[in-house]
mmCIF file of C-alpha atoms and ligand atoms in Angstrom:
data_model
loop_
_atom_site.group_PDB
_atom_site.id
_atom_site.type_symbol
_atom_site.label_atom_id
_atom_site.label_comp_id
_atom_site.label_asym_id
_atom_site.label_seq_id
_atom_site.Cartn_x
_atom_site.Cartn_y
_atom_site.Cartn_z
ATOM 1 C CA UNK A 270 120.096 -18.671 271.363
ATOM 2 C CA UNK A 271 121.712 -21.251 268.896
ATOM 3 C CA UNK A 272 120.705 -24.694 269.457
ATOM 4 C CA UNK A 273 121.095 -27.875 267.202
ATOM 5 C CA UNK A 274 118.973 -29.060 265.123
ATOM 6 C CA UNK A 275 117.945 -32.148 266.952
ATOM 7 C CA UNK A 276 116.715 -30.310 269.616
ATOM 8 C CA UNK A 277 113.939 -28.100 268.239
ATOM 9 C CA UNK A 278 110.409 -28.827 269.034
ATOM 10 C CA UNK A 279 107.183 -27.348 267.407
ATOM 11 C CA UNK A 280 106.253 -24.229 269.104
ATOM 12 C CA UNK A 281 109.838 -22.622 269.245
ATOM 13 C CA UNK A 282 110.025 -19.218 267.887
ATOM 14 C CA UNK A 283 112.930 -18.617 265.054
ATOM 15 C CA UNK A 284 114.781 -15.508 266.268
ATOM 16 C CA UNK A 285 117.085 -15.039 262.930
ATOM 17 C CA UNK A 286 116.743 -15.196 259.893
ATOM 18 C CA UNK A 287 117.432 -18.894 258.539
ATOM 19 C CA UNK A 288 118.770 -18.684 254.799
ATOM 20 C CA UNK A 289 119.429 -21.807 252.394
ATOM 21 C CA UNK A 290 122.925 -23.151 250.656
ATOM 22 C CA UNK A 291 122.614 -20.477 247.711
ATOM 23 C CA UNK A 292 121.390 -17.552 250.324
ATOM 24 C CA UNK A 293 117.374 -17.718 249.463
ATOM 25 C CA UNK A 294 115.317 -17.150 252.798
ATOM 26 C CA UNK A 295 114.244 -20.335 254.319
ATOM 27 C CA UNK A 296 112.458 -18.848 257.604
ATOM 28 C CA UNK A 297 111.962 -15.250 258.336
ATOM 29 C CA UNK A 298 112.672 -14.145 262.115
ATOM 30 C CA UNK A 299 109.412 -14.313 264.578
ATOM 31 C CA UNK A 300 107.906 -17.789 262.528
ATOM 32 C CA UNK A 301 106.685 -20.615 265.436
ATOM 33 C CA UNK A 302 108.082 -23.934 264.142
ATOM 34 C CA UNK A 303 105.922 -26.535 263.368
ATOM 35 C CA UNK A 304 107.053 -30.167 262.784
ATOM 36 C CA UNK A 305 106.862 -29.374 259.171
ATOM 37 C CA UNK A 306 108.901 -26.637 258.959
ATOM 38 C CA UNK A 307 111.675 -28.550 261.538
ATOM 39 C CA UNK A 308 111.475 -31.567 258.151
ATOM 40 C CA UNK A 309 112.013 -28.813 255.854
ATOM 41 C CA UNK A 310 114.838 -27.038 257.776
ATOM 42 C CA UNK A 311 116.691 -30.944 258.293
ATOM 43 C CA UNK A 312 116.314 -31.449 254.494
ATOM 44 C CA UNK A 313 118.049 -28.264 253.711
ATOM 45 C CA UNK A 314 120.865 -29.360 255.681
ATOM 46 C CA UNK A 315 119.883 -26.719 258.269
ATOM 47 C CA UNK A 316 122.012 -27.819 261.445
ATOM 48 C CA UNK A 317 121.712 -24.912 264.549
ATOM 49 C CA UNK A 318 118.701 -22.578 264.716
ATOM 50 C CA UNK A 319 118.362 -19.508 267.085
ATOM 51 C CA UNK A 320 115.216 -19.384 268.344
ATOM 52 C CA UNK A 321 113.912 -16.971 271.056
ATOM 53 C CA UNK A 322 114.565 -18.313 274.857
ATOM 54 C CA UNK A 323 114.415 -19.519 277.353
ATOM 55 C CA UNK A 324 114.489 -23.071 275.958
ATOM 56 C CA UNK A 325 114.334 -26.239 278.762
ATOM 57 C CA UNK A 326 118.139 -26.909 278.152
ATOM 58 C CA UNK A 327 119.366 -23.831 278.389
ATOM 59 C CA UNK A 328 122.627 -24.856 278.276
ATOM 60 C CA UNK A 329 122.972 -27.384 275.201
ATOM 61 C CA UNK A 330 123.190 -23.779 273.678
ATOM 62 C CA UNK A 331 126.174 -23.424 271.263
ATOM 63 C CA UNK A 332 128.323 -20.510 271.445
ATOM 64 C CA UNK A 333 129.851 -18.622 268.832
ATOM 65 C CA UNK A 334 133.476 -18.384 268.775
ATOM 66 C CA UNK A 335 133.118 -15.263 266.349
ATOM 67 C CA UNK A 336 130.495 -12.571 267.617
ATOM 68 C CA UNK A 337 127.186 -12.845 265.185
ATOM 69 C CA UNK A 338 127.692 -9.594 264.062
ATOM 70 C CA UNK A 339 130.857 -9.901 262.650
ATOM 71 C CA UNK A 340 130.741 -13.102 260.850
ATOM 72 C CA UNK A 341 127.547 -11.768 259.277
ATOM 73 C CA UNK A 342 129.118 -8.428 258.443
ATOM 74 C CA UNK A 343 132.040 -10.992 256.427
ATOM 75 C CA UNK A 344 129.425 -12.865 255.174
ATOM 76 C CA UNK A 345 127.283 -9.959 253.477
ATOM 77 C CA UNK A 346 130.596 -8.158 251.993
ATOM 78 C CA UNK A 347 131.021 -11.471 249.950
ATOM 79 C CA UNK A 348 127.103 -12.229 249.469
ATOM 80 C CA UNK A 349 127.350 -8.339 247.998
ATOM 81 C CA UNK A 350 129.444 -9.438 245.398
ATOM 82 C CA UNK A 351 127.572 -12.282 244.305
ATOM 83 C CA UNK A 352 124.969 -9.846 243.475
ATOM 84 C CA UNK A 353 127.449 -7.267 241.892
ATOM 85 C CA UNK A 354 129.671 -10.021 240.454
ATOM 86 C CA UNK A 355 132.742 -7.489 238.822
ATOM 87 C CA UNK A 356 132.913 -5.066 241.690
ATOM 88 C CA UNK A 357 133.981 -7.053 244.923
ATOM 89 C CA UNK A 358 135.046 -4.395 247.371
ATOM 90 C CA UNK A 359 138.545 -5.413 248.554
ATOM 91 C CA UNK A 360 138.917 -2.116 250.738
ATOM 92 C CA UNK A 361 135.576 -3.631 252.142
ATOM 93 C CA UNK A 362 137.139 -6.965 252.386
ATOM 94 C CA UNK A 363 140.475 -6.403 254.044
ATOM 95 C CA UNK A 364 138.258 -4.174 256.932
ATOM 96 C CA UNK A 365 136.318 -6.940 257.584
ATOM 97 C CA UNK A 366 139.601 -9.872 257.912
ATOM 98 C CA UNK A 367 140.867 -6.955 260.073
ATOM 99 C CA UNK A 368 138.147 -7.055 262.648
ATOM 100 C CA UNK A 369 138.238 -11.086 262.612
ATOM 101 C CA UNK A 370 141.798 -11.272 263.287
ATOM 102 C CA UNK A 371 141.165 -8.315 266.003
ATOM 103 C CA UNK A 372 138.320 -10.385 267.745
ATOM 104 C CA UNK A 373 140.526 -13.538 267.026
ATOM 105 C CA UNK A 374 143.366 -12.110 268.829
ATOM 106 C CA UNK A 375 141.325 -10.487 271.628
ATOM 107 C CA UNK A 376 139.173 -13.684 272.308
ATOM 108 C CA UNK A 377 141.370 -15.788 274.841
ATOM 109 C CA UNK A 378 139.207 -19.416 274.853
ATOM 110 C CA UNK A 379 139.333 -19.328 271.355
ATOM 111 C CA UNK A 380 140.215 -23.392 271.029
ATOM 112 C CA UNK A 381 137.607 -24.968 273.196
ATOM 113 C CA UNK A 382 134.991 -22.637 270.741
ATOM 114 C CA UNK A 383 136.936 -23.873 267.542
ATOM 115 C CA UNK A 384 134.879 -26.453 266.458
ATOM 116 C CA UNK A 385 131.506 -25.031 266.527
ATOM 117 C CA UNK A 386 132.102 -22.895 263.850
ATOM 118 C CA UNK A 387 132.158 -25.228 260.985
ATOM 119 C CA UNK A 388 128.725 -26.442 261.417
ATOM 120 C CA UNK A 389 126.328 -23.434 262.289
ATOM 121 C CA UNK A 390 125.882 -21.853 258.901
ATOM 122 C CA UNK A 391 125.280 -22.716 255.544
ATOM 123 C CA UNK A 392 125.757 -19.592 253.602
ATOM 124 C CA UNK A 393 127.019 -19.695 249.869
ATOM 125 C CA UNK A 394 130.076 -18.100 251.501
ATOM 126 C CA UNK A 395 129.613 -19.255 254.700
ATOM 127 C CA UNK A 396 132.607 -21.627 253.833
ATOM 128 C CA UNK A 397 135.295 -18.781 253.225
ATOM 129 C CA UNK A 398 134.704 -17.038 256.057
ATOM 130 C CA UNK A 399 134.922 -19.899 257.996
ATOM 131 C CA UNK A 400 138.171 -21.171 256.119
ATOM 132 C CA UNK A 401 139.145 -17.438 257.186
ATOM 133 C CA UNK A 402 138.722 -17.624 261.039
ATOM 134 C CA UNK A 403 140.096 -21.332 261.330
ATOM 135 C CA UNK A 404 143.101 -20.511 259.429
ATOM 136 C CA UNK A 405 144.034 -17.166 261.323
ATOM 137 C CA UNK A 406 143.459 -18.955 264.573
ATOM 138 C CA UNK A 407 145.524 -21.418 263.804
ATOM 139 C CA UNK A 408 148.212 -19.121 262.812
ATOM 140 C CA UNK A 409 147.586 -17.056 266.222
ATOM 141 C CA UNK A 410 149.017 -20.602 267.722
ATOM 142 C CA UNK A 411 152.256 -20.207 265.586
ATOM 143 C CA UNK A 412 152.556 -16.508 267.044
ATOM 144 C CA UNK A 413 152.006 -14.678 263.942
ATOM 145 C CA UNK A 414 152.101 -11.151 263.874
ATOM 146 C CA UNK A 415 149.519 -9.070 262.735
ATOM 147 C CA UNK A 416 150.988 -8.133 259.347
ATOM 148 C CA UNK A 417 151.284 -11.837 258.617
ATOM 149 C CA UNK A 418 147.279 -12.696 259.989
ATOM 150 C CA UNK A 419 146.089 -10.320 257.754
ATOM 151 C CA UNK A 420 147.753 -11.424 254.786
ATOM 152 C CA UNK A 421 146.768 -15.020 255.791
ATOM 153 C CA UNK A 422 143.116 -13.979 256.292
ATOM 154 C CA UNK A 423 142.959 -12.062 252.729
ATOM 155 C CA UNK A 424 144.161 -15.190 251.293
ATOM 156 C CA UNK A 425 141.911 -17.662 253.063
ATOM 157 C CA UNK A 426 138.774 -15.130 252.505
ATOM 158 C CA UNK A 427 139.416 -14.820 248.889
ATOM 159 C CA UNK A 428 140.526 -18.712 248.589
ATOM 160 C CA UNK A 429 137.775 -19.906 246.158
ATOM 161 C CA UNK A 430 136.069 -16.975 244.386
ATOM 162 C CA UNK A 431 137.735 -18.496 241.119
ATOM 163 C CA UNK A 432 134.437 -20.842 241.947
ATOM 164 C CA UNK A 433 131.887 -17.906 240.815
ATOM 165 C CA UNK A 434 133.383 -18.729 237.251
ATOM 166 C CA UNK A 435 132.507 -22.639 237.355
ATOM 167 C CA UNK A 436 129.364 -23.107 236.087
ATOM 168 C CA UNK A 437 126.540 -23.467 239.046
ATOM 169 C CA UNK A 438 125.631 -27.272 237.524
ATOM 170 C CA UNK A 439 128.870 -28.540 238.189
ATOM 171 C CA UNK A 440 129.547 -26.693 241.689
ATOM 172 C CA UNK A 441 126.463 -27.800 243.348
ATOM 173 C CA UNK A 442 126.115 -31.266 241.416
ATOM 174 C CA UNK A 443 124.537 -34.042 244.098
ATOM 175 C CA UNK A 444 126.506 -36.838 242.200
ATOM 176 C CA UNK A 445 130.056 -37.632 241.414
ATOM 177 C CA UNK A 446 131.666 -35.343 239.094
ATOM 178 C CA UNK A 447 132.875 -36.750 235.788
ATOM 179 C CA UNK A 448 137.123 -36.576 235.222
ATOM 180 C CA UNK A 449 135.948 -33.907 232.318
ATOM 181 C CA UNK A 450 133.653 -31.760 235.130
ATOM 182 C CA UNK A 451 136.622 -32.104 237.517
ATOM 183 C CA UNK A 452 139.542 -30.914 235.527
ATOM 184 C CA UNK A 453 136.800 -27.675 235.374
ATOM 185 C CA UNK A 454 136.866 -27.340 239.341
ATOM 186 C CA UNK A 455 140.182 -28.199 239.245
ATOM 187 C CA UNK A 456 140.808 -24.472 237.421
ATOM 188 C CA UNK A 457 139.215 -22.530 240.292
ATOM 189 C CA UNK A 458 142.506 -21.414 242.131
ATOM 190 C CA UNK A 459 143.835 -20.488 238.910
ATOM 191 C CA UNK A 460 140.585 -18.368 238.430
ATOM 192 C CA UNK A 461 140.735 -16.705 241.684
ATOM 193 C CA UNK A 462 144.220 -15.844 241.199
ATOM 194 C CA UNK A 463 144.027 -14.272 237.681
ATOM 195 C CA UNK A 464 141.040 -12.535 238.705
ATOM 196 C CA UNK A 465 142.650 -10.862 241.962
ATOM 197 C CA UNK A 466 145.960 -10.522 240.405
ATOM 198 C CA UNK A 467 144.572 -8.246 237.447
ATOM 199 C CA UNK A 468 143.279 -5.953 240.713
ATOM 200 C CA UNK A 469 146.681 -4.958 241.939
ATOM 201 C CA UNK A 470 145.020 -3.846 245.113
ATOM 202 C CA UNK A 471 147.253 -2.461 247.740
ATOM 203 C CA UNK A 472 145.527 -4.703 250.415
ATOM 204 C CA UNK A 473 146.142 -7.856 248.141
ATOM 205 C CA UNK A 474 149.944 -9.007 248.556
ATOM 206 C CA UNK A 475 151.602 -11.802 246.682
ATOM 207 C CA UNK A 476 151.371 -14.260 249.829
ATOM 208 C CA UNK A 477 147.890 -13.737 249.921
ATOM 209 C CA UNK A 478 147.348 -14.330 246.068
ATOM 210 C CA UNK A 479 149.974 -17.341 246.960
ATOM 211 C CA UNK A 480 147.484 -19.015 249.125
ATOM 212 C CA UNK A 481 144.556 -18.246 246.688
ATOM 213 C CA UNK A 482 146.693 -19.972 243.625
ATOM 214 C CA UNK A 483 147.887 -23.035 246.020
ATOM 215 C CA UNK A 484 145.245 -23.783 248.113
ATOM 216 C CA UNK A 485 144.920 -27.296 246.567
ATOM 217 C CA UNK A 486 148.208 -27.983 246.220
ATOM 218 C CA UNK A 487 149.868 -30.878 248.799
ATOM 219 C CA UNK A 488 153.251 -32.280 250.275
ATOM 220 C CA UNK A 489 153.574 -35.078 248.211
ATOM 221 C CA UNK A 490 153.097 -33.014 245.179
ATOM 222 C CA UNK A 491 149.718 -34.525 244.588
ATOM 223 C CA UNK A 492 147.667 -31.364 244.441
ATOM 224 C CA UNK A 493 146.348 -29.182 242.030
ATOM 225 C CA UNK A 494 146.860 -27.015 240.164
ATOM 226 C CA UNK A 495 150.645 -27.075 239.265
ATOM 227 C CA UNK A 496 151.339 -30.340 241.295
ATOM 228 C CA UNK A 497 153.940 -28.141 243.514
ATOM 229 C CA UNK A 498 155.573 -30.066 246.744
ATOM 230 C CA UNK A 499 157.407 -29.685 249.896
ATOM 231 C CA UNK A 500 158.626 -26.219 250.667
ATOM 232 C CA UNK A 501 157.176 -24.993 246.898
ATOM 233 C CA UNK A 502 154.084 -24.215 248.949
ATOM 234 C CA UNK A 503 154.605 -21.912 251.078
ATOM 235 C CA UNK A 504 153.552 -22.070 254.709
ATOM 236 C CA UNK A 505 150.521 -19.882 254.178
ATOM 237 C CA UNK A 506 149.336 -22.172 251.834
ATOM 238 C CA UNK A 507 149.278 -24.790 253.598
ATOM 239 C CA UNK A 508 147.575 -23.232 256.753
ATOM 240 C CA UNK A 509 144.696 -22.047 254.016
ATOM 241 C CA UNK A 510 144.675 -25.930 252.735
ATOM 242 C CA UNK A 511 144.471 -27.885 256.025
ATOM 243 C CA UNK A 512 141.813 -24.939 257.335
ATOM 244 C CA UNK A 513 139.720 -25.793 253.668
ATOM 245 C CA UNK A 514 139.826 -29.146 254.038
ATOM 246 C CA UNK A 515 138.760 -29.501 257.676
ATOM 247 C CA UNK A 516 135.392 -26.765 256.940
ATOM 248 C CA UNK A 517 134.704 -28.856 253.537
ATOM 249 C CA UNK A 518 134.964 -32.403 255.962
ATOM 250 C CA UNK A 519 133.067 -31.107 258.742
ATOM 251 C CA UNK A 520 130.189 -29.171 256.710
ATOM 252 C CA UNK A 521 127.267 -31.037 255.156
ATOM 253 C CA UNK A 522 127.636 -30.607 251.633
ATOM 254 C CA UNK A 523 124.737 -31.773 248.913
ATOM 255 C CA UNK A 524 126.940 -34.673 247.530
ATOM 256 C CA UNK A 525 128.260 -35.906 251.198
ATOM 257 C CA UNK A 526 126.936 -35.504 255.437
ATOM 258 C CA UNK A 527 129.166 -33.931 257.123
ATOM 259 C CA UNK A 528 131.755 -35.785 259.321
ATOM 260 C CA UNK A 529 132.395 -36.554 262.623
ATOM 261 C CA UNK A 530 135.402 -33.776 263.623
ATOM 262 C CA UNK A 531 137.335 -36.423 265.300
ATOM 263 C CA UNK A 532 136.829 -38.396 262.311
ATOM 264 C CA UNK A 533 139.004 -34.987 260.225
ATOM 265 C CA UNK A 534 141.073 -34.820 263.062
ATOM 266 C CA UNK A 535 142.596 -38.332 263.095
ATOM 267 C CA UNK A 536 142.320 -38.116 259.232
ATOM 268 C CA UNK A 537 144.660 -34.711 258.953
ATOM 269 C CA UNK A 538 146.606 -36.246 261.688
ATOM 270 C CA UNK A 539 147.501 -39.381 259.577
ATOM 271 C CA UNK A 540 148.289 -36.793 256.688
ATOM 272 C CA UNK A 541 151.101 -35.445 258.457
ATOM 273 C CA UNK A 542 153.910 -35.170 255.939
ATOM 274 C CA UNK A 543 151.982 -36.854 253.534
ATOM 275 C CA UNK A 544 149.383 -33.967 252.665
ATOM 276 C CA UNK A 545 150.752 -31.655 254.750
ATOM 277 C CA UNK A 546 153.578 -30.843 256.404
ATOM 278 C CA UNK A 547 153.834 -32.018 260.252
ATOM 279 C CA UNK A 548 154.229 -29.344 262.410
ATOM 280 C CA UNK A 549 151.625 -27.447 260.637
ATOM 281 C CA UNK A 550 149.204 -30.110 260.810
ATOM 282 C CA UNK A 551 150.131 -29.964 264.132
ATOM 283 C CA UNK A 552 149.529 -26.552 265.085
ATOM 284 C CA UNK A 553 146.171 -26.689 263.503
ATOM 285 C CA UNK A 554 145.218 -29.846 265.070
ATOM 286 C CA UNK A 555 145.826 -27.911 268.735
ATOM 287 C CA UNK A 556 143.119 -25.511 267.706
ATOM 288 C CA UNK A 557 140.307 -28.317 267.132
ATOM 289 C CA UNK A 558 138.757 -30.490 270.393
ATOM 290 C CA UNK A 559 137.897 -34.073 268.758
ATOM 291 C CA UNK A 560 135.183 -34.433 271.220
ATOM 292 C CA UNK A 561 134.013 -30.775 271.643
ATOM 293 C CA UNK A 562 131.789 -30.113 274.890
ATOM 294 C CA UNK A 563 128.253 -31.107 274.284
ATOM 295 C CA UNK A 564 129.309 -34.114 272.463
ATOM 296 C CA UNK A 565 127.517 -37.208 273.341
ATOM 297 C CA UNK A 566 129.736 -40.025 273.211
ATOM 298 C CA UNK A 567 130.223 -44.279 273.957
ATOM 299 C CA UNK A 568 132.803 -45.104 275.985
ATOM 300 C CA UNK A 569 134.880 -48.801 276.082
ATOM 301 C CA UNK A 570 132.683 -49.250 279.187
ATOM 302 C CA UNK A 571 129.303 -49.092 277.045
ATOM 303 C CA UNK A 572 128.051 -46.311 278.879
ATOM 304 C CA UNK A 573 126.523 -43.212 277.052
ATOM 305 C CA UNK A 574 128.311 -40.151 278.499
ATOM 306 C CA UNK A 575 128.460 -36.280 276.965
ATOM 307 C CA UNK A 576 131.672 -34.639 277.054
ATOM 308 C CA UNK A 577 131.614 -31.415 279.263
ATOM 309 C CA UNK A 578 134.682 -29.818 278.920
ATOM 310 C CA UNK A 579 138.269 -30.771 276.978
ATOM 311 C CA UNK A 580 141.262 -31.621 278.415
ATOM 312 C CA UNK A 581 145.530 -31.361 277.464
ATOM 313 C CA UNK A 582 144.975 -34.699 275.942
ATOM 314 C CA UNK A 583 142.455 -33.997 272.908
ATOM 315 C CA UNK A 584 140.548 -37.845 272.952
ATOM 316 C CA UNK A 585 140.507 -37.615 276.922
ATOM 317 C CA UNK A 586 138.297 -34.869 277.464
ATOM 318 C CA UNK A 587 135.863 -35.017 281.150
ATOM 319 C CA UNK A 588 132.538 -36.438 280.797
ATOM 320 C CA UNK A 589 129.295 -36.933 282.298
ATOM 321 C CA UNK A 590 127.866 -40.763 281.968
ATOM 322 C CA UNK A 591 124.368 -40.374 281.471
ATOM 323 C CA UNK A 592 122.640 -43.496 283.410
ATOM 324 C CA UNK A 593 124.488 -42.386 286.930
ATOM 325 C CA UNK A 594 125.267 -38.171 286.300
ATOM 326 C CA UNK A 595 129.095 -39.498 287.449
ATOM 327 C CA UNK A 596 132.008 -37.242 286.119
ATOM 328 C CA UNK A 597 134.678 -39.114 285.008
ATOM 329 C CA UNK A 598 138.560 -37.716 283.879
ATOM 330 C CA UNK A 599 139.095 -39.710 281.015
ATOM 331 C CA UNK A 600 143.156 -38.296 281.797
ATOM 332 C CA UNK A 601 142.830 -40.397 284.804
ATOM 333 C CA UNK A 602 140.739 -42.857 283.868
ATOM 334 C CA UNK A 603 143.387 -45.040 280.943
ATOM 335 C CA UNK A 604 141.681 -47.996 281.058
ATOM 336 C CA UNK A 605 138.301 -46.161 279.048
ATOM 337 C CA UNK A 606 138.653 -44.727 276.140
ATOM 338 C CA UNK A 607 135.552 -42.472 273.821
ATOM 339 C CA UNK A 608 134.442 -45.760 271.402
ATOM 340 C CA UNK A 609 132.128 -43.522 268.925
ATOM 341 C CA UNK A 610 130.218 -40.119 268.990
ATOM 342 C CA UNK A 611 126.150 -40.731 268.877
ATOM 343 C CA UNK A 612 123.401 -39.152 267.884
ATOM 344 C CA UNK A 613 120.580 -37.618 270.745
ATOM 345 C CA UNK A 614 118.747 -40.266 269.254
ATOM 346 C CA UNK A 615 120.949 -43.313 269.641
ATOM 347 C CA UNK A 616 121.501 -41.816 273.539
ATOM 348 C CA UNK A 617 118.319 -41.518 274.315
ATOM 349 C CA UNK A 618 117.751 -45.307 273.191
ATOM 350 C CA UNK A 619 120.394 -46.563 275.674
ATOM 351 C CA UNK A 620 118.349 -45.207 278.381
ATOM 352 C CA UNK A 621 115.252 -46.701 277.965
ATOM 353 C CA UNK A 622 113.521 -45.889 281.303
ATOM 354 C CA UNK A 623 113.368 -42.590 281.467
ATOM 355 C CA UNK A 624 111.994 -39.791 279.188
ATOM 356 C CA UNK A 625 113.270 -36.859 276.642
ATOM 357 C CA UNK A 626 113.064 -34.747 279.686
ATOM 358 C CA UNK A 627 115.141 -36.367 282.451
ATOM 359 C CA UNK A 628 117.395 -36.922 279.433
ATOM 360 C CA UNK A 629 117.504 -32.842 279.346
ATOM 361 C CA UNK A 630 117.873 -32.944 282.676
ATOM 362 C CA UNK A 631 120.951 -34.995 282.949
ATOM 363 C CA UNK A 632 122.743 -32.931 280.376
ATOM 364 C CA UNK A 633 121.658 -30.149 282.038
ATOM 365 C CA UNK A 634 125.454 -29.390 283.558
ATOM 366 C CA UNK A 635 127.489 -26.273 282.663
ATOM 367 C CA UNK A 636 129.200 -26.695 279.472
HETATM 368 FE FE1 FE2 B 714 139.198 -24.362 246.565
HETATM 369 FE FE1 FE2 B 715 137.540 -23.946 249.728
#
């Protein structure tokens, strides 16, 4: 089972493989994790494990909203052409976007789930796929039919393989990136789209190579890289954009942590017709909980509580306050409102009197 990083503990047994940002084996399957290796796995970003059960909080698991198999299946049909860099299989390609939108389509709690995608891998290409599932589920909301989902999928799959063309020093560069090394990134889309265009694949339309060209480009005309605005950009594009952004925001990267998702909520919220256009901001923004379940969270009331399940209004989800095990509806309860998200640690040092355990205990509810 998948469980964050915070809550290993030496003696757990890996039970997949664990693989680094540029796809090198960190942990083979079967290794017993020592506090050592749980350092290692933190400083290489690492942030869910699946290790063999049962563990004592069975469920602080995290589920996948895509099944295992699949998303790994995506992510070795792009890892293959990393190692085969001129022959990317697009037959390959559009079968595998076809099986996410079919599990996308099929899967009916697909919102609540949203969110726990963008932090659970950390693949080279771990991003696109990603970019890939948020942006078809997203356009599931706006009833897209098929046709249209898998032209929206090629699109966000394919988004940034103009990237395998920038060189590796400037990509993964821990600092700030000089205006000379940014005009560089800032040719990626126009990569990816000469170098899918020249294909003239039959599963390759011109939306999807849209999306790939525009994919940086925003409202106000402040994008890159043909500074296109309003309806320029079509749709598509934008869904692709908003879906990037959010998986860049919420992943750690080497240069930046990751943030908060509420944080990239609020933040794509105030972009509404600034970035993006409103009432696809909005449409993605009713995919994505703030304050997933399993969040632990202050309230205005300075009591530590974890939130156990969402509710119609996204920063009023139901929690669990973790001195007294009380529910409370924060739909019903106006007067409190979620102050900040903290860390286990910082929870665990509001309640001083008990121990780790107890604390496992108390979250212990159904999530
Ligand atoms: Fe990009
Ligand atoms: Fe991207």
């Amino acid at each position: 089972m998948k469980i964050p990083i915070d809550f290993l503990t030496p003696g757990m047994r890996v039970q997949k493989p664990l693989f680094g940002r540029r796809g090198e084996l960190l942990l083979n399957r079967g290794v017993t994790l020592s506090d050592s290796l749980i350092t290692l796995l933190k400083k290489n970003n690492i942030l869910t494990v699946d290790v063999e059960g049962p563990v004592p909080f069975d469920e602080y698991q995290i589920k996948d909203t895509i099944s295992e198999k699949l998303r790994q299946a995506a992510l070795n049909t792009l890892m293959d052409w990393i190692k085969n860099r001129h022959i990317l299989n697009l037959n390959r390609v559009y079968e595998v976007v076809k099986s996410l939108v079919e599990e996308i389509l099929s899967d009916k709690e697909v919102s609540d789930n949203l969110t726990n995608l963008c932090s659970t891998d950390l693949y080279t290409f771990a991003h696109s796929v990603d970019v890939c599932i948020l942006s078809v589920m997203a356009g599931k909301k706006l009833g897209f039919n098929k046709k249209k989902l898998y032209t929206l999928g090629m699109g966000s799959i394919l988004h940034d393989v103009g990237k395998l063309d920038i060189p590796p020093e400037i990509l993964n560069k821990p600092a700030r990136l000089s205006p000379q090394e940014y005009e560089i990134i800032k040719k990626h889309p126009i990569y990816s789209y000469e170098k899918l265009r020249k294909r003239e694949d039959e599963n390759l339309n011109q939306y999807s190579l849209n999306i790939v060209l525009n994919h940086h480009e925003r409202f106000d005309g402040s994008g890159y890289p043909r500074r296109l605005k309003k309806d320029e950009i079509y749709e598509l594009d934008y869904l692709c954009a908003i879906a990037d952004v959010f998986n860049a925001m919420t992943t750690h990267r080497v240069y930046r942590k990751a943030l908060p998702v509420h944080e990239v909520y609020e933040m794509l919220e105030g972009s509404c017709d600034t970035l993006f256009p409103y009432d696809i901001t909005k449409a993605f923004l009713s995919c994505i909980a703030p304050f997933p379940p399993g969040t632990l969270v202050m309230l205005s009331s300075d009591e530590p509580a974890l939130v156990i399940a969402s509710s119609t209004l996204p920063f009023r989800p139901m929690v669990k306050l973790l001195r007294s095990s009380e529910d409370i509806d924060l739909t019903k309860e106006l007067n409190i409102t979620i102050k900040r998200q903290l860390t286990p640690e910082e929870a665990l040092s509001f309640i001083p009197t008990i121990d780790r355990k107890r604390f496992y205990s108390l979250i212990n509810v159904n999530l």
